[in-house]
Amino acid sequence: MYRPLYPRLFGTDGVRGIVNKDFTPFFALKLGLAIGSYFGPGARILIGRDARVGNAPVLHAVLSGLTATGVKVYDAGVLPTPALQLSVRDFGFDGGVVVTASHNPPEYSGVKVIMSDGIEAPRNVEEEIERMFHEEKFRYVPWSSIGSVQSFPRAIEHYVESVVKRVDAEAVRKRGFKVVADCANSGAALTTPAILKKLGAKVLSINCDFGTPYRSYEPTPENLEDTVRIVRAVEADLAVAHDADADRAIFIDRKGRVIPGDVSAVMLIYHIAEKNPDLPRRIVTPVSTSHFLMDETVVKKGIEVVWTAVGFIKIARKIQEIGGAIAGFEDNGGFAYPKHQLVRDGGMSTALMLEALAKKGAGLDALYDSIPKPAIVRTKVPVSSREVGLKAVEMVRERFSGYRRIEIDGVKIFAEDWAALVRMSGTEPIVRIMAESPSEEKAMKVAEELKNLVASLVAEVTRS
Ligand code: MG
């Protein structure tokens, strides 16, 4: 089939860009017109946003585009993306739009499109929207059919109640947890402390006002140093830290250890498997997750691992395709409990983690210690363009042609005592490198060597 080649707008997880630089109001308006033209006049769309300062012009331009194409817009305000996704599904909207750039730096904004089942738009829908954007074939409606904008304040309460309903709240309440909730100065501030309170926890909320964030949105160990200090100072049982759209939940134990997302995923998987013996004994995760970790944990428990490319939409659609799973997750703290919804769900992960601890009668630190952990080192090399990065990844693949490889996304290389993934990021101009090994020294060495190799290949590609 002939398909005109348009520059791609959507990355791994929506359209993102720097406000007033590549993400101007004009750009956002055209995007709104294209999204509205896709859904069509009369469609009911729920819109929401994270609390980024730069979202204001983007939001209003997108609203302008949607209403001009006859879409009836319901505005849920600032909220976590999974809260919007749940309302789209449960209240029968035709789709959703989230103005968010997730974990990107604060100068970014972004737009995500949600389908009526609450799941992110598949690639073919994104392509259709991109085509309308570039051809500027917008379905303007006459003045009398212009869409309305009305507020939809129910999404937050609905989400909080829905999450709490999915766990044994009574059992969690009995434990009386003390939890630090780090809400990344965004939507989670409206939901996570409320969920925790309903579960009987004593909640210490931090980074819960909106606007310029006190820490970078990405919940990485470097960005959570203050949170770690607070957990230890107040002797909390644990902390949960989100990103700006609160689809991720990263946990910190009472000793102040920031638990990698794939390790907390293993804890949640064990718990969900016990809680739901009826679920198919498999999980879905991208190749960026540690193979060593999966082999040593879930595989040993008789749970099958289904590997996908990076990007949660790939995981969600794979779970649908294979008829269900215990969970789908990413190593960054994005975890989906399909019994609630097939999306990364930071609030749901938090409630499940408390339930797991309550049922086990253990602390997060003990649970963390009980899981064998390979050393995983993640690093990155900046590139000037996606093309340069992809070429460098291809050259890495050639260098390791004698090794066993998985090439679902970038190249994952397997050796006797290490494995490594080299791939072009779908959201930022960087080549991501992940090296894993039972030996920390080995993982560091492999990561360092690959980083140097990629950097030299990038320089070579840039020169030629
Ligand atoms: Mg996110």
Short mmCIF file of C-alpha atoms and ligand atoms in Angstrom, two decimals:
data_model
loop_
_atom_site.label_atom_id
_atom_site.label_comp_id
_atom_site.label_asym_id
_atom_site.label_seq_id
_atom_site.Cartn_x
_atom_site.Cartn_y
_atom_site.Cartn_z
CA MET A 1 0.00 0.00 0.00
CA TYR A 2 1.30 3.44 -0.88
CA ARG A 3 1.60 5.65 2.12
CA PRO A 4 2.94 9.19 1.86
CA LEU A 5 5.83 9.73 4.21
CA TYR A 6 5.19 12.50 6.67
CA PRO A 7 7.52 13.53 9.45
CA ARG A 8 6.52 11.61 12.53
CA LEU A 9 4.95 13.62 15.34
CA PHE A 10 4.16 10.92 17.89
CA GLY A 11 7.06 9.36 19.79
CA THR A 12 6.89 6.30 22.05
CA ASP A 13 4.35 8.02 24.22
CA GLY A 14 2.55 10.90 22.53
CA VAL A 15 3.76 14.12 20.94
CA ARG A 16 6.27 16.05 23.04
CA GLY A 17 8.28 19.21 22.58
CA ILE A 18 9.62 22.32 24.24
CA VAL A 19 6.92 24.92 24.79
CA ASN A 20 7.21 27.94 22.45
CA LYS A 21 10.16 26.32 20.70
CA ASP A 22 9.04 23.23 18.81
CA PHE A 23 5.72 23.01 20.67
CA THR A 24 4.27 26.41 19.78
CA PRO A 25 0.59 27.36 20.11
CA PHE A 26 0.32 27.10 16.29
CA PHE A 27 1.65 23.56 16.43
CA ALA A 28 -0.74 22.67 19.25
CA LEU A 29 -3.68 24.22 17.39
CA LYS A 30 -2.97 22.14 14.29
CA LEU A 31 -2.62 19.06 16.47
CA GLY A 32 -5.97 19.83 18.13
CA LEU A 33 -7.59 20.31 14.72
CA ALA A 34 -6.14 17.01 13.50
CA ILE A 35 -7.23 15.10 16.62
CA GLY A 36 -10.71 16.67 16.42
CA SER A 37 -10.94 15.81 12.72
CA TYR A 38 -10.02 12.23 13.52
CA PHE A 39 -12.71 11.77 16.17
CA GLY A 40 -15.24 13.77 14.17
CA PRO A 41 -18.06 16.20 14.96
CA GLY A 42 -20.20 15.27 17.95
CA ALA A 43 -17.52 13.05 19.52
CA ARG A 44 -17.29 13.33 23.32
CA ILE A 45 -13.67 13.76 24.37
CA LEU A 46 -12.35 13.98 27.93
CA ILE A 47 -9.35 16.28 28.26
CA GLY A 48 -6.95 16.57 31.19
CA ARG A 49 -3.45 17.70 31.92
CA ASP A 50 -0.48 17.48 34.22
CA ALA A 51 0.43 20.55 36.28
CA ARG A 52 3.23 21.88 34.06
CA VAL A 53 3.43 25.66 33.88
CA GLY A 54 3.93 25.53 30.12
CA ASN A 55 0.74 23.59 29.45
CA ALA A 56 -1.56 26.65 29.40
CA PRO A 57 -1.02 27.73 25.76
CA VAL A 58 -0.95 24.12 24.59
CA LEU A 59 -4.17 23.22 26.38
CA HIS A 60 -6.07 26.21 25.04
CA ALA A 61 -4.81 25.75 21.50
CA VAL A 62 -5.78 22.07 21.55
CA LEU A 63 -9.22 22.99 22.95
CA SER A 64 -9.60 25.50 20.13
CA GLY A 65 -8.79 22.84 17.54
CA LEU A 66 -11.13 20.28 19.08
CA THR A 67 -14.13 22.60 19.38
CA ALA A 68 -13.58 24.05 15.89
CA THR A 69 -13.98 20.54 14.51
CA GLY A 70 -17.22 20.01 16.43
CA VAL A 71 -15.90 17.89 19.30
CA LYS A 72 -17.74 18.12 22.63
CA VAL A 73 -14.99 18.54 25.20
CA TYR A 74 -15.22 17.61 28.87
CA ASP A 75 -12.42 19.11 30.92
CA ALA A 76 -11.19 17.05 33.88
CA GLY A 77 -8.52 19.62 34.82
CA VAL A 78 -5.22 18.56 36.38
CA LEU A 79 -5.13 14.85 37.11
CA PRO A 80 -3.00 11.73 36.69
CA THR A 81 -3.15 10.24 33.19
CA PRO A 82 -4.45 6.88 34.54
CA ALA A 83 -7.33 8.73 36.25
CA LEU A 84 -8.32 10.26 32.92
CA GLN A 85 -7.95 6.91 31.16
CA LEU A 86 -10.24 5.23 33.68
CA SER A 87 -12.96 7.86 33.24
CA VAL A 88 -12.75 7.66 29.45
CA ARG A 89 -13.46 3.94 29.69
CA ASP A 90 -15.96 3.93 32.56
CA PHE A 91 -18.05 6.93 31.49
CA GLY A 92 -18.20 5.93 27.83
CA PHE A 93 -16.27 8.81 26.24
CA ASP A 94 -15.29 8.45 22.60
CA GLY A 95 -11.70 9.23 23.51
CA GLY A 96 -9.40 11.34 25.60
CA VAL A 97 -6.59 13.83 25.26
CA VAL A 98 -3.96 14.41 27.93
CA VAL A 99 -1.73 17.46 27.82
CA THR A 100 1.37 16.04 29.46
CA ALA A 101 5.03 15.37 28.82
CA SER A 102 5.17 12.71 31.57
CA HIS A 103 8.70 12.67 33.05
CA ASN A 104 10.35 15.06 30.56
CA PRO A 105 12.02 18.24 31.88
CA PRO A 106 9.70 21.13 32.87
CA GLU A 107 10.21 23.10 29.65
CA TYR A 108 8.37 20.37 27.75
CA SER A 109 4.69 19.89 27.07
CA GLY A 110 3.01 17.12 25.17
CA VAL A 111 -0.21 15.59 23.95
CA LYS A 112 -1.40 12.02 24.29
CA VAL A 113 -4.44 10.56 22.58
CA ILE A 114 -6.55 7.98 24.39
CA MET A 115 -9.03 5.62 22.72
CA SER A 116 -12.51 4.82 24.06
CA ASP A 117 -11.19 1.74 25.91
CA GLY A 118 -8.91 4.02 27.93
CA ILE A 119 -5.74 2.76 26.23
CA GLU A 120 -3.28 4.93 24.30
CA ALA A 121 -3.97 5.33 20.58
CA PRO A 122 -2.32 2.65 18.43
CA ARG A 123 0.19 3.65 15.77
CA ASN A 124 -2.32 3.53 12.90
CA VAL A 125 -4.49 6.15 14.63
CA GLU A 126 -1.42 8.31 15.26
CA GLU A 127 -0.54 8.03 11.57
CA GLU A 128 -4.02 9.12 10.58
CA ILE A 129 -3.75 12.16 12.87
CA GLU A 130 -0.27 12.93 11.50
CA ARG A 131 -1.62 12.74 7.93
CA MET A 132 -4.42 15.21 8.73
CA PHE A 133 -1.92 17.46 10.51
CA HIS A 134 0.45 17.62 7.54
CA GLU A 135 -2.20 17.80 4.81
CA GLU A 136 -4.16 20.33 6.88
CA LYS A 137 -7.37 18.61 5.87
CA PHE A 138 -9.39 19.60 8.90
CA ARG A 139 -13.09 18.92 9.25
CA TYR A 140 -14.21 22.43 10.22
CA VAL A 141 -17.86 22.56 11.24
CA PRO A 142 -20.32 25.44 10.71
CA TRP A 143 -20.68 27.90 13.59
CA SER A 144 -23.85 26.25 14.87
CA SER A 145 -22.06 22.92 15.38
CA ILE A 146 -18.96 24.24 17.20
CA GLY A 147 -18.18 21.97 20.14
CA SER A 148 -18.74 22.99 23.72
CA VAL A 149 -16.34 22.80 26.67
CA GLN A 150 -17.71 21.79 30.02
CA SER A 151 -16.02 20.76 33.18
CA PHE A 152 -15.92 17.13 34.30
CA PRO A 153 -14.96 17.08 37.96
CA ARG A 154 -15.79 13.42 38.67
CA ALA A 155 -12.65 11.77 37.34
CA ILE A 156 -10.52 12.16 40.47
CA GLU A 157 -13.01 10.78 42.95
CA HIS A 158 -13.93 7.98 40.56
CA TYR A 159 -10.28 6.98 40.22
CA VAL A 160 -9.56 7.05 43.95
CA GLU A 161 -12.62 4.92 44.71
CA SER A 162 -11.92 2.52 41.87
CA VAL A 163 -8.32 1.94 43.03
CA VAL A 164 -9.27 1.40 46.67
CA LYS A 165 -12.01 -1.04 45.65
CA ARG A 166 -9.44 -3.28 43.95
CA VAL A 167 -7.58 -4.08 47.17
CA ASP A 168 -8.45 -5.52 50.58
CA ALA A 169 -8.69 -2.11 52.23
CA GLU A 170 -9.51 -3.60 55.62
CA ALA A 171 -6.31 -5.67 55.68
CA VAL A 172 -4.23 -2.65 54.65
CA ARG A 173 -5.89 -0.40 57.25
CA LYS A 174 -4.97 -2.86 59.99
CA ARG A 175 -1.30 -2.39 59.22
CA GLY A 176 -1.49 1.38 59.73
CA PHE A 177 1.30 2.28 57.35
CA LYS A 178 3.18 5.54 57.49
CA VAL A 179 3.82 6.62 53.90
CA VAL A 180 5.58 9.56 52.29
CA ALA A 181 3.78 10.53 49.07
CA ASP A 182 6.02 12.47 46.65
CA CYS A 183 3.61 13.76 44.02
CA ALA A 184 6.09 15.50 41.67
CA ASN A 185 4.17 18.78 41.99
CA SER A 186 1.51 17.43 39.68
CA GLY A 187 -1.72 15.45 39.35
CA ALA A 188 -0.88 12.69 41.83
CA ALA A 189 -1.26 15.29 44.59
CA LEU A 190 -5.02 15.01 44.05
CA THR A 191 -5.17 11.21 44.16
CA THR A 192 -2.28 9.39 45.86
CA PRO A 193 -2.62 10.99 49.33
CA ALA A 194 -6.39 10.37 49.09
CA ILE A 195 -5.88 6.71 48.16
CA LEU A 196 -3.39 6.24 50.99
CA LYS A 197 -5.71 7.89 53.51
CA LYS A 198 -8.58 5.65 52.49
CA LEU A 199 -6.23 2.73 53.11
CA GLY A 200 -5.67 3.91 56.66
CA ALA A 201 -2.16 5.19 56.14
CA LYS A 202 -0.65 8.15 57.88
CA VAL A 203 0.39 10.23 54.87
CA LEU A 204 3.16 12.79 54.67
CA SER A 205 2.70 14.54 51.35
CA ILE A 206 5.63 16.30 49.71
CA ASN A 207 5.99 18.11 46.36
CA CYS A 208 2.21 18.42 46.29
CA ASP A 209 1.67 22.00 45.12
CA PHE A 210 1.41 22.77 41.42
CA GLY A 211 3.66 24.75 39.14
CA THR A 212 7.43 24.76 38.83
CA PRO A 213 8.56 21.44 40.32
CA TYR A 214 10.94 21.23 43.29
CA ARG A 215 12.57 18.20 41.72
CA SER A 216 12.87 16.93 38.17
CA TYR A 217 9.72 15.09 37.17
CA GLU A 218 11.47 11.79 36.56
CA PRO A 219 11.51 9.71 39.76
CA THR A 220 15.14 8.58 39.56
CA PRO A 221 17.42 8.02 42.59
CA GLU A 222 19.31 11.27 41.78
CA ASN A 223 16.06 13.25 41.78
CA LEU A 224 14.68 11.64 44.93
CA GLU A 225 17.48 12.50 47.35
CA ASP A 226 15.27 14.81 49.44
CA THR A 227 12.48 12.24 49.48
CA VAL A 228 14.92 9.60 50.71
CA ARG A 229 16.10 11.91 53.49
CA ILE A 230 12.51 12.59 54.56
CA VAL A 231 11.59 8.88 54.62
CA ARG A 232 14.47 8.21 56.99
CA ALA A 233 13.92 11.33 59.10
CA VAL A 234 10.25 10.60 59.79
CA GLU A 235 10.81 6.83 60.01
CA ALA A 236 8.16 6.09 57.41
CA ASP A 237 7.45 2.52 56.31
CA LEU A 238 7.95 3.55 52.72
CA ALA A 239 7.60 6.33 50.17
CA VAL A 240 6.03 6.41 46.77
CA ALA A 241 7.25 8.89 44.15
CA HIS A 242 5.53 9.68 40.87
CA ASP A 243 6.30 11.45 37.62
CA ALA A 244 4.25 14.39 36.30
CA ASP A 245 1.45 12.26 34.87
CA ALA A 246 1.56 9.77 37.76
CA ASP A 247 1.50 6.67 35.65
CA ARG A 248 4.75 5.68 37.33
CA ALA A 249 5.22 4.73 40.96
CA ILE A 250 8.72 4.33 42.37
CA PHE A 251 9.01 3.02 45.90
CA ILE A 252 11.57 3.82 48.59
CA ASP A 253 11.98 1.49 51.55
CA ARG A 254 12.38 2.60 55.17
CA LYS A 255 16.16 2.37 54.83
CA GLY A 256 16.01 4.95 52.05
CA ARG A 257 16.73 2.60 49.20
CA VAL A 258 15.10 3.62 45.93
CA ILE A 259 13.75 0.37 44.52
CA PRO A 260 14.22 -0.06 40.76
CA GLY A 261 10.91 -0.27 38.90
CA ASP A 262 11.52 -3.78 37.62
CA VAL A 263 12.27 -5.08 41.13
CA SER A 264 9.10 -3.52 42.58
CA ALA A 265 7.27 -5.00 39.57
CA VAL A 266 8.47 -8.47 40.61
CA MET A 267 7.06 -7.89 44.12
CA LEU A 268 3.72 -6.78 42.66
CA ILE A 269 3.65 -9.71 40.21
CA TYR A 270 4.14 -12.26 43.01
CA HIS A 271 1.35 -10.61 44.96
CA ILE A 272 -1.09 -10.37 42.03
CA ALA A 273 -0.40 -13.99 41.05
CA GLU A 274 -1.32 -15.10 44.59
CA LYS A 275 -4.30 -12.79 44.77
CA ASN A 276 -5.71 -13.86 41.39
CA PRO A 277 -5.03 -17.55 40.73
CA ASP A 278 -7.44 -17.29 37.77
CA LEU A 279 -5.16 -14.99 35.75
CA PRO A 280 -3.02 -16.53 32.95
CA ARG A 281 0.47 -17.14 34.39
CA ARG A 282 2.32 -14.68 32.20
CA ILE A 283 3.54 -11.13 32.21
CA VAL A 284 4.40 -8.71 29.41
CA THR A 285 7.41 -6.39 29.48
CA PRO A 286 9.73 -4.70 26.96
CA VAL A 287 13.26 -5.79 26.11
CA SER A 288 14.60 -2.95 28.26
CA THR A 289 13.73 -5.04 31.32
CA SER A 290 16.48 -7.24 32.74
CA HIS A 291 16.49 -10.78 31.37
CA PHE A 292 18.63 -11.95 34.31
CA LEU A 293 16.11 -10.55 36.80
CA MET A 294 13.16 -12.21 35.08
CA ASP A 295 14.99 -15.56 34.81
CA GLU A 296 15.90 -15.50 38.50
CA THR A 297 12.44 -14.46 39.75
CA VAL A 298 9.17 -14.77 37.85
CA VAL A 299 10.37 -17.50 35.45
CA LYS A 300 11.42 -19.63 38.46
CA LYS A 301 7.86 -19.22 39.80
CA GLY A 302 6.50 -20.70 36.58
CA ILE A 303 5.38 -17.39 35.11
CA GLU A 304 6.05 -16.88 31.42
CA VAL A 305 7.62 -13.62 30.19
CA VAL A 306 6.35 -12.18 26.90
CA TRP A 307 8.81 -9.59 25.50
CA THR A 308 7.80 -6.54 23.45
CA ALA A 309 9.29 -3.36 22.01
CA VAL A 310 9.56 -0.33 24.30
CA GLY A 311 6.46 1.83 24.70
CA PHE A 312 3.53 0.94 26.88
CA ILE A 313 1.06 0.79 24.02
CA LYS A 314 2.98 -2.25 22.73
CA ILE A 315 2.56 -3.94 26.11
CA ALA A 316 -1.15 -3.12 26.41
CA ARG A 317 -2.01 -4.32 22.92
CA LYS A 318 0.09 -7.48 23.42
CA ILE A 319 -1.84 -8.29 26.61
CA GLN A 320 -5.10 -7.91 24.67
CA GLU A 321 -3.76 -10.03 21.82
CA ILE A 322 -2.73 -12.94 24.06
CA GLY A 323 -5.88 -12.84 26.13
CA GLY A 324 -4.72 -11.37 29.42
CA ALA A 325 -1.80 -11.47 31.82
CA ILE A 326 -0.96 -10.97 35.48
CA ALA A 327 0.63 -7.63 34.66
CA GLY A 328 2.39 -5.49 32.11
CA PHE A 329 5.25 -3.28 33.19
CA GLU A 330 8.27 -1.19 32.31
CA ASP A 331 11.49 -0.98 34.30
CA ASN A 332 10.83 2.71 35.04
CA GLY A 333 8.01 2.15 37.53
CA GLY A 334 5.21 2.03 34.97
CA PHE A 335 3.06 -0.92 35.99
CA ALA A 336 -0.38 -2.05 34.80
CA TYR A 337 -2.78 -4.25 36.71
CA PRO A 338 -5.05 -5.43 33.89
CA LYS A 339 -7.85 -6.29 36.32
CA HIS A 340 -8.15 -2.56 36.99
CA GLN A 341 -7.21 -1.11 33.62
CA LEU A 342 -4.71 -1.89 30.89
CA VAL A 343 -2.63 1.21 31.48
CA ARG A 344 0.30 2.21 33.66
CA ASP A 345 -1.32 3.18 36.87
CA GLY A 346 0.76 4.80 39.63
CA GLY A 347 -2.12 4.99 42.13
CA MET A 348 -3.10 1.37 41.58
CA SER A 349 0.53 0.22 41.95
CA THR A 350 0.72 2.09 45.26
CA ALA A 351 -2.42 0.45 46.65
CA LEU A 352 -1.27 -2.99 45.46
CA MET A 353 2.13 -2.52 47.10
CA LEU A 354 0.52 -1.70 50.45
CA GLU A 355 -1.78 -4.69 50.07
CA ALA A 356 1.19 -6.95 49.27
CA LEU A 357 3.02 -5.77 52.41
CA ALA A 358 -0.10 -6.13 54.56
CA LYS A 359 -0.75 -9.68 53.35
CA LYS A 360 2.90 -10.69 53.72
CA GLY A 361 3.16 -9.08 57.12
CA ALA A 362 6.55 -7.81 56.00
CA GLY A 363 8.23 -4.49 55.41
CA LEU A 364 9.17 -3.28 51.96
CA ASP A 365 12.84 -3.55 52.92
CA ALA A 366 12.50 -7.26 53.76
CA LEU A 367 10.63 -7.93 50.55
CA TYR A 368 13.28 -6.05 48.59
CA ASP A 369 16.07 -8.06 50.25
CA SER A 370 14.33 -11.32 49.34
CA ILE A 371 14.58 -10.69 45.60
CA PRO A 372 17.81 -11.63 43.82
CA LYS A 373 18.95 -8.61 41.87
CA PRO A 374 21.35 -8.59 38.97
CA ALA A 375 23.38 -5.43 38.58
CA ILE A 376 21.79 -3.16 35.99
CA VAL A 377 23.56 -0.09 34.71
CA ARG A 378 21.72 2.40 32.53
CA THR A 379 23.45 5.14 30.65
CA LYS A 380 22.86 7.24 27.55
CA VAL A 381 24.62 9.01 24.71
CA PRO A 382 23.12 12.24 23.30
CA VAL A 383 22.65 12.42 19.53
CA SER A 384 21.88 15.31 17.19
CA SER A 385 19.00 13.49 15.50
CA ARG A 386 17.00 10.29 15.53
CA GLU A 387 18.60 9.23 12.25
CA VAL A 388 22.11 9.53 13.70
CA GLY A 389 21.06 7.48 16.72
CA LEU A 390 19.41 4.76 14.63
CA LYS A 391 22.51 4.50 12.42
CA ALA A 392 24.76 4.14 15.47
CA VAL A 393 22.50 1.40 16.89
CA GLU A 394 22.67 -0.40 13.54
CA MET A 395 26.48 -0.23 13.69
CA VAL A 396 26.44 -1.69 17.20
CA ARG A 397 24.33 -4.56 15.88
CA GLU A 398 26.93 -5.25 13.18
CA ARG A 399 29.76 -5.22 15.75
CA PHE A 400 27.98 -7.91 17.78
CA SER A 401 26.76 -10.03 14.87
CA GLY A 402 28.38 -13.15 16.39
CA TYR A 403 26.31 -12.91 19.59
CA ARG A 404 22.79 -14.13 20.38
CA ARG A 405 20.54 -11.11 19.95
CA ILE A 406 16.94 -9.96 20.27
CA GLU A 407 16.02 -7.24 17.81
CA ILE A 408 12.47 -6.35 18.78
CA ASP A 409 13.61 -2.81 19.59
CA GLY A 410 17.21 -1.67 19.10
CA VAL A 411 19.57 -4.57 19.75
CA LYS A 412 19.77 -6.70 22.89
CA ILE A 413 22.99 -8.67 23.05
CA PHE A 414 23.44 -11.79 25.18
CA ALA A 415 26.82 -13.07 26.39
CA GLU A 416 27.68 -15.73 29.00
CA ASP A 417 27.70 -13.43 32.01
CA TRP A 418 26.14 -10.22 30.71
CA ALA A 419 23.42 -8.84 28.48
CA ALA A 420 22.97 -5.37 27.08
CA LEU A 421 20.39 -3.35 25.20
CA VAL A 422 21.28 -0.46 22.90
CA ARG A 423 18.35 1.47 21.44
CA MET A 424 17.32 4.86 20.16
CA SER A 425 14.96 6.57 22.61
CA GLY A 426 11.46 7.20 21.32
CA THR A 427 10.99 10.33 23.42
CA GLU A 428 14.35 12.11 23.55
CA PRO A 429 17.39 12.57 21.24
CA ILE A 430 19.50 9.98 23.04
CA VAL A 431 20.72 6.44 22.55
CA ARG A 432 19.87 4.43 25.66
CA ILE A 433 22.21 1.74 26.92
CA MET A 434 21.33 -0.87 29.52
CA ALA A 435 23.88 -3.43 30.70
CA GLU A 436 23.08 -6.22 33.14
CA SER A 437 25.07 -8.97 34.80
CA PRO A 438 25.08 -10.94 38.04
CA SER A 439 28.34 -9.05 38.72
CA GLU A 440 28.16 -5.32 39.32
CA GLU A 441 31.72 -4.82 38.14
CA LYS A 442 30.92 -6.59 34.87
CA ALA A 443 27.71 -4.60 34.29
CA MET A 444 29.57 -1.33 34.86
CA LYS A 445 32.38 -2.36 32.57
CA VAL A 446 30.00 -3.42 29.77
CA ALA A 447 27.96 -0.21 30.11
CA GLU A 448 31.11 1.90 30.01
CA GLU A 449 32.48 0.08 26.98
CA LEU A 450 29.18 0.31 25.12
CA LYS A 451 28.85 3.97 25.98
CA ASN A 452 32.31 4.65 24.55
CA LEU A 453 31.53 2.55 21.48
CA VAL A 454 28.21 4.32 20.85
CA ALA A 455 29.80 7.74 21.39
CA SER A 456 32.53 6.97 18.86
CA LEU A 457 30.00 5.59 16.37
CA VAL A 458 27.82 8.68 16.80
CA ALA A 459 30.87 10.85 16.13
CA GLU A 460 31.67 8.73 13.06
CA VAL A 461 28.10 9.01 11.70
CA THR A 462 28.02 12.76 12.40
CA ARG A 463 31.32 13.27 10.51
CA SER A 464 30.27 11.26 7.44
MG MG B 1 4.62 9.09 32.92
#
